[in-house]
Amino acid sequence: MNTALSATRTTQSRIVRTLAIAQIFSGLGSGSTLALGSILAVDLSGSEALAGSVNTALTLGAAVSAIPLSQLALARGRRIALTTGLTAAIAGTALMVGAVATGLFALLLAGAFLVGLATAVNLQARFAVTDLAEPSRRGRDLSLVVWAITIGAVAGPNMVYPGAVLAGWLGIPAQAGPFLISAAGMVIGAAIVGLFLRPDPLLTRRAIDGSAPQPSGSSSSLWRAGWQIVREHPTARGAVIAVVTAHAVMVAVMSMTPLHIQHHAGHAAGSPDTIALIGFTISLHIAGMYALSPLMGWLTDRLGAAPTVLAGMATLMAAVALTGLLPGRMPAVTAGLILLGLGWSAATVAGSTLLVASLTSSQRVPAQGFSDATMSLAGAVGSAVAGPVMGLVGYSGISTVAALLIAASTIVLLRLSTRAARRETAPPERS
């Protein structure tokens, strides 16, 4: 028994290390897209109403691919699913380069959609690391893999200058350079997962539990299975509500911030100073999302997932209060973006841990696929709605809508938590 436990711990340590290192490189892709997406969308489409379209395509790609990647994980394991998603994302960066070179808006959206598969991979990786994790360490192991994205994701928005230098060497437009660096990072990430994620954590968990391989079924059937599982478990339902709300709010506010900064920075549109300021702000926001995730994991394991989720919702509310009440002050906007990232981190790490803890091993993959798909779909809707909302009522209006969503979700979470507590303390029924 002790020998088996020791072997599992050794395997888990290797899995955490492999996924963490891979996340460092794969995180480069979304960072560049987030920093330049809204600007490229306006430049190539000629309409500020379409400013959020690239981020919408990015998050829609993550949403649409979440269930198929879960199907692939069920059929062939985590390693195949993760490497397949990253391979598609690499092709997406090539399309982004082609869009900048040709000026084709449709090509830009297609590339962003495929890059979104890297986001789906990053989301699935956080669940992959919990397959063999001990219950007392789930939050910390999950958060370490989330934290590893920090280096790549923060570096991504700051690839403008080295990307421009690289583009100059290759004789292509300067704005295409960051996406070449992103592609190289994702190639390395895919190679690390493909070569070193052995044994496969999901297949190993299945062997330990003595369970047979699960039929993956169609995308719609897996979606329904995931929804059914989440609906029948109130704790899982609250976990999904938390991560979906946090992601929708984060994407909506963040995706419009580069355009807002461009309007208020006092520099010419597309100038190096403006792009540098945008890159710096988005880097701080992404650092807020990932840099303190180990702390969020520690709080989740020590204080409980539910209190950490509520702390995340409170942080999100503070963030949109800053961006909504002080939109003309760039330091306040930057501080709001940092808090936005921190709130997302707390809600996502704790909510994801809560989802895993509330379900059996056979229920987790369908529920995880449903959660990731719904989370990314909410982000796509948030990004799509953010552009028209900003056109109608400005940047403050986006923050106001986000605040209302946070408040409504928090009320639902508190009610679910109260019901769960009552069930736990209720005396058993007499036969």
Coordinates of C-alpha atoms in Angstrom, one line a residue:
M1 CA 0.0 0.0 0.0
N2 CA 2.8 2.4 1.0
T3 CA 4.8 1.5 -2.1
A4 CA 1.8 2.1 -4.4
L5 CA 1.1 5.4 -2.7
S6 CA 4.7 6.5 -3.0
A7 CA 4.7 5.6 -6.7
T8 CA 1.5 7.6 -7.3
R9 CA 3.1 10.6 -5.6
T10 CA 6.2 10.3 -7.7
T11 CA 4.1 10.1 -10.8
Q12 CA 2.0 13.1 -9.7
S13 CA 5.1 15.2 -9.1
R14 CA 6.3 14.5 -12.6
I15 CA 2.9 15.3 -14.1
V16 CA 2.8 18.7 -12.2
R17 CA 6.3 19.5 -13.4
T18 CA 5.6 18.5 -17.0
L19 CA 2.3 20.4 -17.3
A20 CA 3.7 23.5 -15.5
I21 CA 6.7 23.8 -17.9
A22 CA 4.5 23.2 -20.9
Q23 CA 2.1 26.0 -19.8
I24 CA 5.0 28.5 -19.6
F25 CA 5.5 28.2 -23.4
S26 CA 1.9 27.6 -24.5
G27 CA 0.8 30.8 -22.6
L28 CA 2.6 33.0 -25.2
G29 CA -0.1 32.5 -27.7
S30 CA -3.1 34.0 -26.0
G31 CA -1.1 36.9 -24.5
S32 CA -0.2 38.4 -27.9
T33 CA -3.7 37.9 -29.2
L34 CA -5.2 39.6 -26.1
A35 CA -2.8 42.6 -26.4
L36 CA -3.2 43.2 -30.1
G37 CA -6.6 41.7 -30.9
S38 CA -9.0 44.7 -30.5
I39 CA -6.6 47.0 -32.3
L40 CA -6.1 44.6 -35.2
A41 CA -9.8 44.1 -35.4
V42 CA -10.5 47.8 -35.8
D43 CA -7.6 48.3 -38.2
L44 CA -8.7 45.4 -40.5
S45 CA -12.5 45.8 -40.2
G46 CA -12.6 49.6 -40.1
S47 CA -15.2 49.5 -37.4
E48 CA -14.8 50.1 -33.7
A49 CA -18.0 48.1 -33.1
L50 CA -16.0 45.0 -34.0
A51 CA -13.2 45.8 -31.6
G52 CA -14.2 42.7 -29.5
S53 CA -14.5 40.4 -32.4
V54 CA -11.0 38.9 -32.2
N55 CA -11.3 38.1 -28.5
T56 CA -14.8 36.8 -29.2
A57 CA -13.4 34.4 -31.8
L58 CA -10.6 33.5 -29.4
T59 CA -13.0 32.6 -26.6
L60 CA -15.5 30.9 -29.0
G61 CA -12.7 28.7 -30.2
A62 CA -12.0 27.6 -26.6
A63 CA -15.8 27.1 -26.0
V64 CA -16.3 25.0 -29.2
S65 CA -13.3 22.8 -28.6
A66 CA -13.7 22.1 -24.9
I67 CA -16.2 19.2 -25.4
P68 CA -14.3 17.6 -28.4
L69 CA -11.0 17.8 -26.4
S70 CA -12.8 16.1 -23.4
Q71 CA -14.1 13.4 -25.8
L72 CA -10.5 12.9 -27.0
A73 CA -9.3 12.7 -23.4
L74 CA -11.9 10.1 -22.6
A75 CA -11.0 8.0 -25.6
R76 CA -7.2 8.3 -25.7
G77 CA -6.1 10.2 -22.5
R78 CA -5.0 13.7 -21.6
R79 CA -1.7 13.6 -23.5
I80 CA -3.3 13.2 -26.9
A81 CA -6.0 15.7 -26.2
L82 CA -3.6 18.4 -25.1
T83 CA -1.1 18.0 -27.9
T84 CA -3.9 18.0 -30.5
G85 CA -5.3 21.3 -29.2
L86 CA -1.9 22.9 -29.2
T87 CA -1.2 21.7 -32.8
A88 CA -4.4 23.4 -33.9
A89 CA -3.5 26.6 -32.0
I90 CA -0.1 26.7 -33.8
A91 CA -1.9 26.7 -37.1
G92 CA -4.0 29.6 -35.8
T93 CA -0.9 31.7 -35.2
A94 CA 0.1 31.1 -38.8
L95 CA -3.3 32.4 -39.9
M96 CA -2.9 35.5 -37.7
V97 CA 0.4 36.3 -39.4
G98 CA -1.2 35.8 -42.7
A99 CA -4.1 38.2 -41.7
V100 CA -1.7 41.0 -40.8
A101 CA 0.2 40.5 -44.0
T102 CA -2.8 40.5 -46.3
G103 CA -5.2 42.7 -44.3
L104 CA -8.0 40.1 -44.4
F105 CA -10.3 40.5 -41.4
A106 CA -11.9 37.0 -41.9
L107 CA -8.5 35.4 -41.8
L108 CA -7.8 37.2 -38.5
L109 CA -10.9 35.8 -37.0
A110 CA -10.2 32.3 -38.2
G111 CA -6.7 32.5 -36.7
A112 CA -8.0 33.8 -33.4
F113 CA -10.6 31.0 -33.3
L114 CA -7.8 28.3 -33.6
V115 CA -5.6 30.1 -31.1
G116 CA -8.5 29.7 -28.8
L117 CA -7.8 26.0 -28.7
A118 CA -4.6 26.8 -26.7
T119 CA -6.9 28.4 -24.1
A120 CA -9.0 25.2 -24.0
V121 CA -5.8 23.2 -23.5
N122 CA -4.7 25.5 -20.7
L123 CA -8.1 25.0 -19.0
Q124 CA -8.0 21.2 -19.5
A125 CA -4.4 21.1 -18.1
R126 CA -5.6 22.4 -14.8
F127 CA -8.0 19.5 -14.5
A128 CA -5.4 17.0 -15.8
V129 CA -3.2 17.8 -12.9
T130 CA -6.0 16.8 -10.4
D131 CA -6.5 13.3 -11.9
L132 CA -3.9 11.8 -9.5
A133 CA -3.7 14.6 -6.9
E134 CA -4.3 13.8 -3.3
P135 CA -7.6 15.5 -2.0
S136 CA -5.7 17.7 0.5
R137 CA -3.4 19.0 -2.3
R138 CA -5.8 19.4 -5.2
G139 CA -6.1 23.2 -4.9
R140 CA -2.3 23.7 -4.7
D141 CA -1.5 21.3 -7.6
L142 CA -4.1 22.9 -9.8
S143 CA -3.0 26.4 -8.9
L144 CA 0.7 25.6 -9.7
V145 CA -0.2 24.6 -13.3
V146 CA -2.3 27.8 -13.5
W147 CA 0.5 29.8 -12.1
A148 CA 3.0 28.5 -14.7
I149 CA 1.0 30.3 -17.4
T150 CA 2.2 33.5 -15.9
I151 CA 5.6 33.7 -17.6
G152 CA 4.3 33.0 -21.1
A153 CA 1.1 35.0 -20.7
V154 CA 2.8 38.0 -19.2
A155 CA 5.6 37.9 -21.8
G156 CA 3.1 37.6 -24.7
P157 CA 1.8 41.2 -24.6
N158 CA 5.4 42.5 -24.4
M159 CA 6.5 40.7 -27.5
V160 CA 5.7 43.8 -29.6
Y161 CA 9.3 45.1 -29.8
P162 CA 11.2 41.7 -30.2
G163 CA 8.4 40.6 -32.5
A164 CA 8.9 43.7 -34.6
V165 CA 12.6 43.1 -34.8
L166 CA 12.0 39.5 -35.9
A167 CA 9.4 40.7 -38.5
G168 CA 12.0 43.1 -39.9
W169 CA 14.5 40.3 -40.4
L170 CA 11.9 38.3 -42.2
G171 CA 10.5 41.2 -44.2
I172 CA 6.9 41.0 -42.9
P173 CA 4.7 43.6 -41.1
A174 CA 5.8 44.4 -37.6
Q175 CA 2.5 43.4 -35.9
A176 CA 2.9 39.9 -37.3
G177 CA 6.1 39.3 -35.3
P178 CA 4.6 38.6 -31.9
F179 CA 2.5 35.8 -33.4
L180 CA 5.6 34.1 -34.7
I181 CA 7.1 34.1 -31.2
S182 CA 3.8 32.7 -29.9
A183 CA 3.9 29.9 -32.4
A184 CA 7.4 28.9 -31.4
G185 CA 6.3 28.8 -27.7
M186 CA 3.4 26.6 -28.5
V187 CA 5.5 24.2 -30.5
I188 CA 7.8 23.8 -27.5
G189 CA 4.8 23.3 -25.2
A190 CA 3.3 20.7 -27.4
A191 CA 6.6 18.8 -27.6
I192 CA 6.9 18.8 -23.8
V193 CA 3.4 17.4 -23.3
G194 CA 3.8 14.8 -26.1
L195 CA 7.1 13.5 -24.9
F196 CA 6.9 13.8 -21.1
L197 CA 3.3 13.5 -20.0
R198 CA 3.8 9.8 -19.3
P199 CA 2.1 7.9 -17.8
D200 CA -1.1 9.6 -18.8
P201 CA -2.8 10.9 -15.6
L202 CA -6.3 10.2 -16.7
L203 CA -5.5 6.6 -17.9
T204 CA -3.5 6.0 -14.8
R205 CA -6.4 7.1 -12.6
R206 CA -8.7 4.8 -14.5
A207 CA -6.4 1.9 -13.9
I208 CA -6.1 2.7 -10.2
D209 CA -9.9 2.8 -9.9
G210 CA -10.3 -0.3 -11.9
S211 CA -12.8 1.4 -14.2
A212 CA -13.3 0.5 -17.9
P213 CA -12.7 3.1 -20.6
Q214 CA -15.7 5.4 -21.0
P215 CA -17.3 5.8 -24.4
S216 CA -16.9 9.4 -25.5
G217 CA -20.1 9.6 -27.5
S218 CA -21.0 12.7 -29.6
S219 CA -20.3 16.3 -28.6
S220 CA -24.0 16.9 -27.9
S221 CA -24.3 13.7 -25.8
L222 CA -21.2 14.6 -23.8
W223 CA -22.6 18.1 -23.3
R224 CA -25.9 16.7 -22.0
A225 CA -24.1 14.2 -19.8
G226 CA -22.0 17.0 -18.3
W227 CA -25.0 19.3 -17.8
Q228 CA -27.0 16.4 -16.1
I229 CA -24.1 15.7 -13.7
V230 CA -23.7 19.4 -12.8
R231 CA -27.5 19.9 -12.4
E232 CA -27.9 17.0 -10.0
H233 CA -25.0 18.2 -7.7
P234 CA -25.7 21.6 -6.2
T235 CA -22.1 22.1 -5.2
A236 CA -20.9 21.4 -8.7
R237 CA -23.6 23.8 -10.0
G238 CA -22.2 26.5 -7.7
A239 CA -18.7 25.8 -8.9
V240 CA -19.7 26.2 -12.6
I241 CA -21.6 29.4 -11.8
A242 CA -18.5 30.9 -10.1
V243 CA -16.1 30.1 -12.9
V244 CA -18.5 31.1 -15.7
T245 CA -19.3 34.5 -14.0
A246 CA -15.7 35.3 -13.3
H247 CA -14.7 34.5 -16.9
A248 CA -17.5 36.4 -18.5
V249 CA -16.8 39.5 -16.4
M250 CA -13.0 39.3 -16.9
V251 CA -13.2 38.9 -20.7
A252 CA -15.7 41.6 -21.2
V253 CA -13.9 44.3 -19.3
M254 CA -10.4 43.2 -20.3
S255 CA -11.1 43.0 -24.0
M256 CA -12.3 46.6 -24.2
T257 CA -9.5 48.0 -22.1
P258 CA -6.9 48.3 -24.9
L259 CA -9.3 50.3 -27.0
H260 CA -10.2 52.4 -24.0
I261 CA -6.6 53.2 -23.3
Q262 CA -6.0 54.1 -26.9
H263 CA -8.8 56.6 -26.7
H264 CA -7.6 58.2 -23.5
A265 CA -3.8 57.8 -23.5
G266 CA -3.2 61.0 -25.5
H267 CA -1.1 59.3 -28.2
A268 CA -1.8 58.7 -31.8
A269 CA -3.7 55.5 -32.6
G270 CA -1.3 52.6 -33.2
S271 CA 1.8 54.6 -32.0
P272 CA 4.6 52.7 -30.2
D273 CA 3.9 54.5 -26.9
T274 CA 0.2 53.5 -27.0
I275 CA 1.0 49.9 -27.8
A276 CA 3.6 49.8 -25.1
L277 CA 1.2 51.2 -22.5
I278 CA -1.5 48.7 -23.6
G279 CA 1.0 45.8 -23.4
F280 CA 2.2 46.9 -20.0
T281 CA -1.4 47.1 -18.6
I282 CA -2.5 43.8 -20.1
S283 CA 0.7 42.2 -18.7
L284 CA -0.2 43.4 -15.2
H285 CA -3.7 42.1 -15.6
I286 CA -2.4 38.7 -16.7
A287 CA 0.0 38.7 -13.8
G288 CA -3.0 39.3 -11.5
M289 CA -4.7 36.3 -13.1
Y290 CA -1.8 33.9 -12.7
A291 CA 1.0 35.1 -10.5
L292 CA -0.8 34.6 -7.2
S293 CA -2.7 31.4 -8.1
P294 CA -0.5 29.3 -5.7
L295 CA -1.8 31.5 -2.9
M296 CA -5.4 31.0 -4.2
G297 CA -4.7 27.2 -4.2
W298 CA -3.3 27.4 -0.6
L299 CA -6.3 29.4 0.5
T300 CA -8.6 26.9 -1.2
D301 CA -7.0 23.9 0.6
R302 CA -6.8 25.7 4.0
L303 CA -9.9 27.8 4.2
G304 CA -12.2 25.9 1.8
A305 CA -13.2 26.3 -1.8
A306 CA -16.5 28.1 -1.1
P307 CA -15.1 31.0 1.0
T308 CA -12.3 31.5 -1.6
V309 CA -14.8 31.7 -4.4
L310 CA -16.8 34.4 -2.5
A311 CA -13.6 36.3 -1.9
G312 CA -12.9 36.2 -5.6
M313 CA -16.4 37.6 -6.3
A314 CA -15.8 40.4 -3.9
T315 CA -12.5 41.2 -5.6
L316 CA -14.2 41.3 -9.0
M317 CA -16.7 43.7 -7.6
A318 CA -13.9 46.0 -6.4
A319 CA -12.3 45.8 -9.8
V320 CA -15.3 46.9 -11.8
A321 CA -16.0 49.6 -9.2
L322 CA -12.6 51.1 -10.1
T323 CA -12.9 50.8 -13.8
G324 CA -16.5 52.0 -13.7
L325 CA -16.1 55.0 -11.4
L326 CA -12.7 56.2 -12.5
P327 CA -12.5 55.4 -16.3
G328 CA -10.5 58.5 -17.1
R329 CA -7.6 57.8 -14.7
M330 CA -5.2 55.3 -16.1
P331 CA -3.7 54.3 -12.8
A332 CA -7.1 53.4 -11.5
V333 CA -7.9 51.5 -14.7
T334 CA -4.6 49.6 -14.3
A335 CA -5.4 48.8 -10.6
G336 CA -8.8 47.7 -11.7
L337 CA -7.4 45.3 -14.3
I338 CA -5.0 43.9 -11.7
L339 CA -7.9 43.3 -9.2
L340 CA -9.9 41.8 -12.1
G341 CA -7.2 39.3 -12.6
L342 CA -6.9 38.5 -8.9
G343 CA -10.7 38.0 -8.6
W344 CA -10.7 35.7 -11.7
S345 CA -7.8 33.7 -10.2
A346 CA -9.5 33.1 -6.9
A347 CA -12.9 32.2 -8.4
T348 CA -11.4 30.0 -11.1
V349 CA -8.9 28.0 -8.9
A350 CA -11.4 27.5 -6.0
G351 CA -14.3 26.9 -8.3
S352 CA -12.4 24.3 -10.4
T353 CA -11.2 22.6 -7.2
L354 CA -14.7 22.6 -5.9
L355 CA -16.0 21.0 -9.1
V356 CA -13.5 18.1 -8.9
A357 CA -14.1 17.5 -5.2
S358 CA -17.9 17.4 -5.5
L359 CA -17.9 14.6 -8.1
T360 CA -16.7 11.0 -8.5
S361 CA -13.8 10.2 -10.9
S362 CA -16.2 8.8 -13.5
Q363 CA -18.3 12.0 -13.5
R364 CA -15.5 14.5 -13.6
V365 CA -14.4 14.6 -17.3
P366 CA -17.9 15.2 -18.7
A367 CA -18.6 17.8 -16.1
Q368 CA -15.2 19.4 -16.7
G369 CA -15.8 19.6 -20.4
F370 CA -19.2 21.1 -19.8
S371 CA -17.7 23.6 -17.3
D372 CA -14.9 24.7 -19.7
A373 CA -17.2 24.9 -22.7
T374 CA -19.8 27.0 -20.8
M375 CA -17.0 29.2 -19.3
S376 CA -15.5 29.9 -22.6
L377 CA -18.8 30.5 -24.3
A378 CA -19.7 33.0 -21.6
G379 CA -16.4 34.7 -22.3
A380 CA -17.2 34.8 -26.0
V381 CA -20.6 36.3 -25.3
G382 CA -19.1 38.8 -22.9
S383 CA -16.5 39.9 -25.5
A384 CA -19.1 40.1 -28.3
V385 CA -21.5 42.2 -26.2
A386 CA -18.8 44.4 -24.8
G387 CA -18.1 46.2 -28.1
P388 CA -21.7 47.4 -28.7
V389 CA -22.1 48.2 -25.0
M390 CA -19.0 50.3 -25.1
G391 CA -20.2 52.1 -28.2
L392 CA -23.6 52.9 -26.5
V393 CA -22.6 53.7 -22.9
G394 CA -18.8 53.7 -22.8
Y395 CA -16.3 51.9 -20.8
S396 CA -18.1 52.7 -17.5
G397 CA -21.3 51.0 -18.9
I398 CA -19.4 47.7 -19.4
S399 CA -18.3 47.9 -15.7
T400 CA -21.8 48.6 -14.6
V401 CA -23.2 45.6 -16.4
A402 CA -20.4 43.4 -15.0
A403 CA -21.2 44.6 -11.5
L404 CA -24.8 43.6 -11.8
L405 CA -23.8 40.1 -13.1
I406 CA -21.4 39.7 -10.2
A407 CA -24.0 40.7 -7.6
A408 CA -26.7 38.3 -9.1
S409 CA -24.2 35.4 -9.2
T410 CA -23.1 36.0 -5.6
I411 CA -26.6 35.9 -4.4
V412 CA -27.2 32.6 -6.1
L413 CA -23.9 31.2 -4.7
L414 CA -24.8 32.2 -1.1
R415 CA -28.2 30.5 -1.5
L416 CA -26.6 27.3 -2.7
S417 CA -24.1 27.4 0.1
T418 CA -26.8 27.9 2.7
R419 CA -28.9 25.0 1.3
A420 CA -25.8 22.8 1.3
A421 CA -25.0 23.7 5.0
R422 CA -28.6 22.9 6.0
R423 CA -28.5 19.5 4.4
E424 CA -25.2 18.7 6.2
T425 CA -26.6 19.7 9.6
A426 CA -30.1 18.2 9.1
P427 CA -30.8 15.1 11.3
P428 CA -31.2 11.9 9.4
E429 CA -34.7 10.9 8.5
R430 CA -36.3 8.2 10.5
S431 CA -37.2 5.1 8.7

